[in-house]
PDB file of C-alpha atoms in Angstrom:
ATOM      1  CA  MET A 293      31.914   9.701  65.604  1.00  0.00           C
ATOM      2  CA  THR A 294      30.782  11.711  62.633  1.00  0.00           C
ATOM      3  CA  THR A 295      26.405  12.027  63.165  1.00  0.00           C
ATOM      4  CA  THR A 296      26.111  13.736  58.911  1.00  0.00           C
ATOM      5  CA  GLY A 297      27.513  10.983  57.374  1.00  0.00           C
ATOM      6  CA  VAL A 298      29.726  14.112  55.379  1.00  0.00           C
ATOM      7  CA  TRP A 299      33.424  13.040  56.204  1.00  0.00           C
ATOM      8  CA  ALA A 300      34.033  10.742  53.317  1.00  0.00           C
ATOM      9  CA  SER A 301      36.855   8.352  53.364  1.00  0.00           C
ATOM     10  CA  GLY A 302      38.849   6.547  50.271  1.00  0.00           C
ATOM     11  CA  GLY A 303      37.839   3.926  48.061  1.00  0.00           C
ATOM     12  CA  SER A 304      36.132   3.300  45.743  1.00  0.00           C
ATOM     13  CA  VAL A 305      31.508   5.002  46.864  1.00  0.00           C
ATOM     14  CA  GLY A 306      29.070   2.905  46.911  1.00  0.00           C
ATOM     15  CA  ALA A 307      25.786   3.038  48.394  1.00  0.00           C
ATOM     16  CA  ALA A 308      25.477   3.688  52.508  1.00  0.00           C
ATOM     17  CA  PRO A 309      25.654   0.655  54.725  1.00  0.00           C
ATOM     18  CA  ALA A 310      22.367  -0.556  56.201  1.00  0.00           C
ATOM     19  CA  PRO A 311      22.323   1.342  59.982  1.00  0.00           C
ATOM     20  CA  THR A 312      22.870  -1.650  62.482  1.00  0.00           C
ATOM     21  CA  LYS A 313      21.002  -1.504  65.990  1.00  0.00           C
ATOM     22  CA  THR A 314      23.332   0.221  67.626  1.00  0.00           C
ATOM     23  CA  ASP A 315      23.323   3.568  65.219  1.00  0.00           C
ATOM     24  CA  HIS A 316      19.592   4.026  65.936  1.00  0.00           C
ATOM     25  CA  ALA A 317      20.442   3.503  69.250  1.00  0.00           C
ATOM     26  CA  TYR A 318      23.055   6.164  69.606  1.00  0.00           C
ATOM     27  CA  LEU A 319      21.273   8.426  67.095  1.00  0.00           C
ATOM     28  CA  SER A 320      17.879   8.186  68.633  1.00  0.00           C
ATOM     29  CA  LEU A 321      19.212   8.822  72.118  1.00  0.00           C
ATOM     30  CA  ARG A 322      21.177  11.741  70.941  1.00  0.00           C
ATOM     31  CA  ARG A 323      18.326  13.370  69.810  1.00  0.00           C
ATOM     32  CA  MET A 324      17.025  13.031  72.994  1.00  0.00           C
ATOM     33  CA  ILE A 325      19.545  14.336  74.645  1.00  0.00           C
ATOM     34  CA  LEU A 326      19.994  16.800  72.406  1.00  0.00           C
ATOM     35  CA  ASP A 327      15.964  17.932  72.289  1.00  0.00           C
ATOM     36  CA  GLY A 328      16.369  18.086  76.129  1.00  0.00           C
ATOM     37  CA  GLU A 329      13.656  15.258  76.106  1.00  0.00           C
ATOM     38  CA  LEU A 330      16.304  13.479  78.319  1.00  0.00           C
ATOM     39  CA  ALA A 331      18.152  16.239  80.919  1.00  0.00           C
ATOM     40  CA  PRO A 332      21.014  17.117  81.890  1.00  0.00           C
ATOM     41  CA  GLY A 333      21.567  15.147  85.095  1.00  0.00           C
ATOM     42  CA  ASP A 334      18.719  12.570  83.971  1.00  0.00           C
ATOM     43  CA  VAL A 335      19.700   8.804  85.102  1.00  0.00           C
ATOM     44  CA  LEU A 336      19.735   6.178  82.242  1.00  0.00           C
ATOM     45  CA  ASP A 337      18.422   3.255  82.629  1.00  0.00           C
ATOM     46  CA  GLN A 338      20.056   0.243  80.445  1.00  0.00           C
ATOM     47  CA  GLU A 339      16.657  -2.052  80.418  1.00  0.00           C
ATOM     48  CA  ALA A 340      13.824   0.861  80.343  1.00  0.00           C
ATOM     49  CA  LEU A 341      15.495   2.599  77.195  1.00  0.00           C
ATOM     50  CA  ALA A 342      16.000  -0.235  75.823  1.00  0.00           C
ATOM     51  CA  ALA A 343      12.412  -1.169  76.648  1.00  0.00           C
ATOM     52  CA  MET A 344      11.471   2.096  74.974  1.00  0.00           C
ATOM     53  CA  LEU A 345      13.636   1.380  72.057  1.00  0.00           C
ATOM     54  CA  SER A 346      12.551  -2.490  71.276  1.00  0.00           C
ATOM     55  CA  LEU A 347      16.352  -3.157  71.285  1.00  0.00           C
ATOM     56  CA  SER A 348      17.816  -5.349  73.252  1.00  0.00           C
ATOM     57  CA  THR A 349      20.549  -4.207  75.297  1.00  0.00           C
ATOM     58  CA  THR A 350      23.745  -4.887  73.624  1.00  0.00           C
ATOM     59  CA  PRO A 351      23.131  -2.120  71.573  1.00  0.00           C
ATOM     60  CA  VAL A 352      21.808   0.229  74.066  1.00  0.00           C
ATOM     61  CA  ARG A 353      24.924  -0.442  75.934  1.00  0.00           C
ATOM     62  CA  GLU A 354      26.457   0.030  72.229  1.00  0.00           C
ATOM     63  CA  ALA A 355      25.255   3.414  71.797  1.00  0.00           C
ATOM     64  CA  LEU A 356      25.502   5.245  75.329  1.00  0.00           C
ATOM     65  CA  ARG A 357      29.936   4.005  74.880  1.00  0.00           C
ATOM     66  CA  ARG A 358      29.787   6.204  71.640  1.00  0.00           C
ATOM     67  CA  LEU A 359      27.876   8.830  73.609  1.00  0.00           C
ATOM     68  CA  GLU A 360      29.715   9.264  76.692  1.00  0.00           C
ATOM     69  CA  SER A 361      32.928   9.699  74.230  1.00  0.00           C
ATOM     70  CA  GLU A 362      30.529  13.195  72.404  1.00  0.00           C
ATOM     71  CA  ARG A 363      30.640  13.670  76.676  1.00  0.00           C
ATOM     72  CA  LEU A 364      27.380  13.614  76.352  1.00  0.00           C
ATOM     73  CA  ILE A 365      26.596  10.937  79.438  1.00  0.00           C
ATOM     74  CA  VAL A 366      29.345  10.768  81.888  1.00  0.00           C
ATOM     75  CA  SER A 367      29.318   7.903  84.371  1.00  0.00           C
ATOM     76  CA  ARG A 368      29.469   7.094  87.055  1.00  0.00           C
ATOM     77  CA  ALA A 369      31.994   4.898  88.801  1.00  0.00           C
ATOM     78  CA  HIS A 370      30.162   2.154  90.885  1.00  0.00           C
ATOM     79  CA  ARG A 371      26.634   4.099  90.500  1.00  0.00           C
ATOM     80  CA  SER A 372      24.799   5.586  87.252  1.00  0.00           C
ATOM     81  CA  THR A 373      24.656   6.944  84.028  1.00  0.00           C
ATOM     82  CA  GLU A 374      23.798  10.201  83.463  1.00  0.00           C
ATOM     83  CA  VAL A 375      22.893  12.823  81.034  1.00  0.00           C
ATOM     84  CA  ALA A 376      26.089  14.733  81.078  1.00  0.00           C
ATOM     85  CA  PRO A 377      25.539  18.614  82.432  1.00  0.00           C
ATOM     86  CA  LEU A 378      26.428  21.745  80.439  1.00  0.00           C
ATOM     87  CA  SER A 379      28.879  23.366  81.442  1.00  0.00           C
ATOM     88  CA  PHE A 380      30.241  27.104  80.571  1.00  0.00           C
ATOM     89  CA  GLU A 381      33.395  25.719  81.247  1.00  0.00           C
ATOM     90  CA  THR A 382      33.529  23.046  78.290  1.00  0.00           C
ATOM     91  CA  LEU A 383      31.406  25.253  76.256  1.00  0.00           C
ATOM     92  CA  GLU A 384      34.379  27.665  76.970  1.00  0.00           C
ATOM     93  CA  GLN A 385      37.352  25.502  76.702  1.00  0.00           C
ATOM     94  CA  THR A 386      35.168  23.250  73.331  1.00  0.00           C
ATOM     95  CA  TYR A 387      35.369  27.495  71.542  1.00  0.00           C
ATOM     96  CA  ALA A 388      38.581  28.464  72.665  1.00  0.00           C
ATOM     97  CA  VAL A 389      39.616  25.842  70.381  1.00  0.00           C
ATOM     98  CA  ARG A 390      37.362  25.413  67.350  1.00  0.00           C
ATOM     99  CA  ILE A 391      38.177  29.351  66.870  1.00  0.00           C
ATOM    100  CA  VAL A 392      41.792  28.609  65.771  1.00  0.00           C
ATOM    101  CA  LEU A 393      40.971  25.697  64.365  1.00  0.00           C
ATOM    102  CA  ASP A 394      38.104  26.328  62.442  1.00  0.00           C
ATOM    103  CA  SER A 395      39.454  29.081  60.972  1.00  0.00           C
ATOM    104  CA  MET A 396      42.403  27.385  60.331  1.00  0.00           C
ATOM    105  CA  ALA A 397      40.529  24.749  58.454  1.00  0.00           C
ATOM    106  CA  VAL A 398      38.990  27.522  56.549  1.00  0.00           C
ATOM    107  CA  GLU A 399      42.029  29.088  55.158  1.00  0.00           C
ATOM    108  CA  LEU A 400      43.344  26.091  54.438  1.00  0.00           C
ATOM    109  CA  ALA A 401      40.178  25.423  51.614  1.00  0.00           C
ATOM    110  CA  ALA A 402      40.845  28.925  50.469  1.00  0.00           C
ATOM    111  CA  VAL A 403      43.911  27.560  49.228  1.00  0.00           C
ATOM    112  CA  ASN A 404      42.774  24.453  48.364  1.00  0.00           C
ATOM    113  CA  ALA A 405      39.292  23.582  47.754  1.00  0.00           C
ATOM    114  CA  THR A 406      38.615  21.533  44.204  1.00  0.00           C
ATOM    115  CA  GLU A 407      35.526  23.523  41.970  1.00  0.00           C
ATOM    116  CA  GLU A 408      33.326  20.150  42.896  1.00  0.00           C
ATOM    117  CA  GLN A 409      33.416  21.380  46.736  1.00  0.00           C
ATOM    118  CA  ILE A 410      33.187  24.708  46.705  1.00  0.00           C
ATOM    119  CA  LYS A 411      30.249  23.666  44.873  1.00  0.00           C
ATOM    120  CA  GLU A 412      29.182  21.230  47.826  1.00  0.00           C
ATOM    121  CA  MET A 413      30.417  24.245  50.031  1.00  0.00           C
ATOM    122  CA  ARG A 414      26.840  26.408  47.892  1.00  0.00           C
ATOM    123  CA  ARG A 415      24.704  23.494  48.458  1.00  0.00           C
ATOM    124  CA  CYS A 416      25.152  23.187  51.634  1.00  0.00           C
ATOM    125  CA  ALA A 417      24.511  26.547  52.016  1.00  0.00           C
ATOM    126  CA  LYS A 418      21.517  26.911  50.325  1.00  0.00           C
ATOM    127  CA  LEU A 419      19.362  23.289  51.722  1.00  0.00           C
ATOM    128  CA  PRO A 420      16.044  25.211  52.142  1.00  0.00           C
ATOM    129  CA  ARG A 421      15.241  27.236  56.374  1.00  0.00           C
ATOM    130  CA  GLN A 422      14.019  24.421  58.733  1.00  0.00           C
ATOM    131  CA  LYS A 423      12.059  27.133  60.817  1.00  0.00           C
ATOM    132  CA  ASP A 424      10.709  24.701  62.828  1.00  0.00           C
ATOM    133  CA  ASP A 425      13.176  22.316  63.445  1.00  0.00           C
ATOM    134  CA  PRO A 426      16.402  23.571  65.431  1.00  0.00           C
ATOM    135  CA  LEU A 427      17.717  20.038  65.547  1.00  0.00           C
ATOM    136  CA  ALA A 428      17.516  20.034  61.345  1.00  0.00           C
ATOM    137  CA  ARG A 429      19.590  23.777  61.694  1.00  0.00           C
ATOM    138  CA  LEU A 430      21.662  22.215  63.124  1.00  0.00           C
ATOM    139  CA  GLN A 431      21.996  18.837  60.474  1.00  0.00           C
ATOM    140  CA  LYS A 432      22.156  21.233  58.068  1.00  0.00           C
ATOM    141  CA  ASN A 433      24.415  24.855  59.776  1.00  0.00           C
ATOM    142  CA  ARG A 434      26.871  21.055  60.508  1.00  0.00           C
ATOM    143  CA  ALA A 435      26.716  20.064  56.361  1.00  0.00           C
ATOM    144  CA  PHE A 436      27.805  23.334  55.857  1.00  0.00           C
ATOM    145  CA  HIS A 437      31.119  23.583  58.363  1.00  0.00           C
ATOM    146  CA  SER A 438      32.236  19.767  57.893  1.00  0.00           C
ATOM    147  CA  ALA A 439      31.576  20.599  53.879  1.00  0.00           C
ATOM    148  CA  VAL A 440      34.421  23.518  54.696  1.00  0.00           C
ATOM    149  CA  TYR A 441      36.156  21.026  56.869  1.00  0.00           C
ATOM    150  CA  LYS A 442      36.907  18.741  53.811  1.00  0.00           C
ATOM    151  CA  ALA A 443      38.471  21.515  51.647  1.00  0.00           C
ATOM    152  CA  CYS A 444      40.823  22.137  53.748  1.00  0.00           C
ATOM    153  CA  GLY A 445      43.007  18.699  53.051  1.00  0.00           C
ATOM    154  CA  ASN A 446      43.915  18.465  56.477  1.00  0.00           C
ATOM    155  CA  ASP A 447      43.351  14.627  57.476  1.00  0.00           C
ATOM    156  CA  MET A 448      44.202  15.316  61.384  1.00  0.00           C
ATOM    157  CA  LEU A 449      42.410  18.841  61.652  1.00  0.00           C
ATOM    158  CA  ILE A 450      39.816  17.581  60.103  1.00  0.00           C
ATOM    159  CA  ASP A 451      38.925  14.231  63.093  1.00  0.00           C
ATOM    160  CA  ILE A 452      40.387  17.132  65.835  1.00  0.00           C
ATOM    161  CA  LEU A 453      36.902  19.200  63.997  1.00  0.00           C
ATOM    162  CA  ASP A 454      34.543  16.249  64.395  1.00  0.00           C
ATOM    163  CA  SER A 455      35.939  15.838  67.472  1.00  0.00           C
ATOM    164  CA  LEU A 456      35.110  19.137  69.133  1.00  0.00           C
ATOM    165  CA  TRP A 457      31.649  19.477  67.005  1.00  0.00           C
ATOM    166  CA  ASP A 458      30.353  16.934  68.762  1.00  0.00           C
ATOM    167  CA  ILE A 459      30.759  18.878  71.737  1.00  0.00           C
ATOM    168  CA  SER A 460      29.764  21.687  70.714  1.00  0.00           C
ATOM    169  CA  ASP A 461      25.755  20.136  69.728  1.00  0.00           C
ATOM    170  CA  ARG A 462      23.904  21.168  72.554  1.00  0.00           C
ATOM    171  CA  TYR A 463      25.463  24.277  72.716  1.00  0.00           C
ATOM    172  CA  ARG A 464      25.092  25.110  69.460  1.00  0.00           C
ATOM    173  CA  ILE A 465      21.474  24.204  69.273  1.00  0.00           C
ATOM    174  CA  VAL A 466      20.775  27.130  72.181  1.00  0.00           C
ATOM    175  CA  VAL A 467      21.082  28.957  69.067  1.00  0.00           C
ATOM    176  CA  LEU A 468      19.754  27.588  66.250  1.00  0.00           C
ATOM    177  CA  ARG A 469      16.413  27.169  68.249  1.00  0.00           C
ATOM    178  CA  ASN A 470      16.113  31.012  67.796  1.00  0.00           C
ATOM    179  CA  ALA A 471      15.405  32.000  64.564  1.00  0.00           C
ATOM    180  CA  PRO A 472      16.775  35.347  64.565  1.00  0.00           C
ATOM    181  CA  ALA A 473      20.327  33.935  65.597  1.00  0.00           C
ATOM    182  CA  ALA A 474      20.226  31.443  63.551  1.00  0.00           C
ATOM    183  CA  GLU A 475      18.822  33.214  60.602  1.00  0.00           C
ATOM    184  CA  ALA A 476      21.546  35.113  61.208  1.00  0.00           C
ATOM    185  CA  ALA A 477      24.145  32.371  61.164  1.00  0.00           C
ATOM    186  CA  ARG A 478      23.502  31.474  57.760  1.00  0.00           C
ATOM    187  CA  SER A 479      24.088  35.056  56.400  1.00  0.00           C
ATOM    188  CA  GLU A 480      27.524  34.820  58.375  1.00  0.00           C
ATOM    189  CA  HIS A 481      27.963  31.549  56.451  1.00  0.00           C
ATOM    190  CA  ASP A 482      27.687  33.418  52.745  1.00  0.00           C
ATOM    191  CA  ALA A 483      29.870  35.478  52.974  1.00  0.00           C
ATOM    192  CA  ILE A 484      32.706  33.111  54.187  1.00  0.00           C
ATOM    193  CA  LEU A 485      31.772  30.622  50.972  1.00  0.00           C
ATOM    194  CA  ASP A 486      31.932  33.752  48.992  1.00  0.00           C
ATOM    195  CA  ALA A 487      35.519  34.424  50.883  1.00  0.00           C
ATOM    196  CA  ILE A 488      36.469  31.138  49.837  1.00  0.00           C
ATOM    197  CA  GLU A 489      35.431  31.247  46.755  1.00  0.00           C
ATOM    198  CA  SER A 490      37.167  33.536  45.613  1.00  0.00           C
ATOM    199  CA  GLY A 491      40.527  32.949  47.668  1.00  0.00           C
ATOM    200  CA  GLN A 492      40.521  35.379  49.781  1.00  0.00           C
ATOM    201  CA  ARG A 493      42.528  32.922  52.792  1.00  0.00           C
ATOM    202  CA  ARG A 494      42.514  35.837  54.995  1.00  0.00           C
ATOM    203  CA  LYS A 495      39.575  37.179  55.037  1.00  0.00           C
ATOM    204  CA  ALA A 496      38.205  34.266  54.874  1.00  0.00           C
ATOM    205  CA  GLY A 497      40.036  33.660  57.510  1.00  0.00           C
ATOM    206  CA  GLN A 498      39.132  37.146  60.264  1.00  0.00           C
ATOM    207  CA  LEU A 499      35.014  35.659  59.090  1.00  0.00           C
ATOM    208  CA  MET A 500      35.400  32.533  60.375  1.00  0.00           C
ATOM    209  CA  ARG A 501      36.801  33.439  63.437  1.00  0.00           C
ATOM    210  CA  GLU A 502      34.349  36.571  64.147  1.00  0.00           C
ATOM    211  CA  HIS A 503      31.889  34.007  63.715  1.00  0.00           C
ATOM    212  CA  MET A 504      32.841  31.188  66.240  1.00  0.00           C
ATOM    213  CA  GLU A 505      33.454  34.662  68.149  1.00  0.00           C
ATOM    214  CA  LYS A 506      29.817  35.953  67.601  1.00  0.00           C
ATOM    215  CA  SER A 507      28.011  31.923  68.264  1.00  0.00           C
ATOM    216  CA  LEU A 508      29.632  31.940  71.572  1.00  0.00           C
ATOM    217  CA  ALA A 509      28.608  35.319  72.758  1.00  0.00           C
ATOM    218  CA  THR A 510      25.045  34.217  70.898  1.00  0.00           C
ATOM    219  CA  ILE A 511      25.493  31.144  73.473  1.00  0.00           C
ATOM    220  CA  THR A 512      26.113  32.427  76.415  1.00  0.00           C
ATOM    221  CA  GLN A 513      23.298  35.409  76.346  1.00  0.00           C
ATOM    222  CA  LEU A 514      20.536  33.376  75.297  1.00  0.00           C
ATOM    223  CA  ALA A 515      21.641  30.765  78.061  1.00  0.00           C
ATOM    224  CA  GLN A 516      21.404  33.085  80.542  1.00  0.00           C
ATOM    225  CA  GLY A 517      17.859  34.734  79.307  1.00  0.00           C
ATOM    226  CA  LYS A 518      19.186  37.299  77.415  1.00  0.00           C
TER     227      LYS A 518
END
């Protein structure tokens, strides 16, 4: 379910495979949902989407299945397929798990990260600021967290966190549309990385917990217009 291409499996490293028609449909529709072009509750007509994307209905249908697995859309029994509603309950439940598991991952990374993995985290943390593109900010934010997860050395934990990110993206982008909040998150990433690099496991875990708790609070406040 990954969308950023950061989860590398074992084996030789070669050129990334060319995107398929299903990939194109999936990425296009995902971006439209995250950007709000396809709003919560919008009915998704496969034939209309296929015509819009200049594709047949087969890759669109496969793309919708992927999006449903990420809880971005819902299929009503014997009815329509719709963009999933935003839910504070889903937000809170997702972050309750992420606060624990992200902290665990960063503590493991502080112990297990190689020099090359720390360089990759630093590279992701230093990616150029995207002042007017919240979706690019979202990708940059995910790249940093993904680099941390990869360094934890626990493949099961990585898979779980990856699936939680897919659910989190619609909510996280609320923060990343807000420039001051996005800049604060960037500073928090730097502090977390410093703790990882110096091997301060408990400090890294605590900083990640605080980072996630602030993120949840900010999303809630911004979504409620406070």
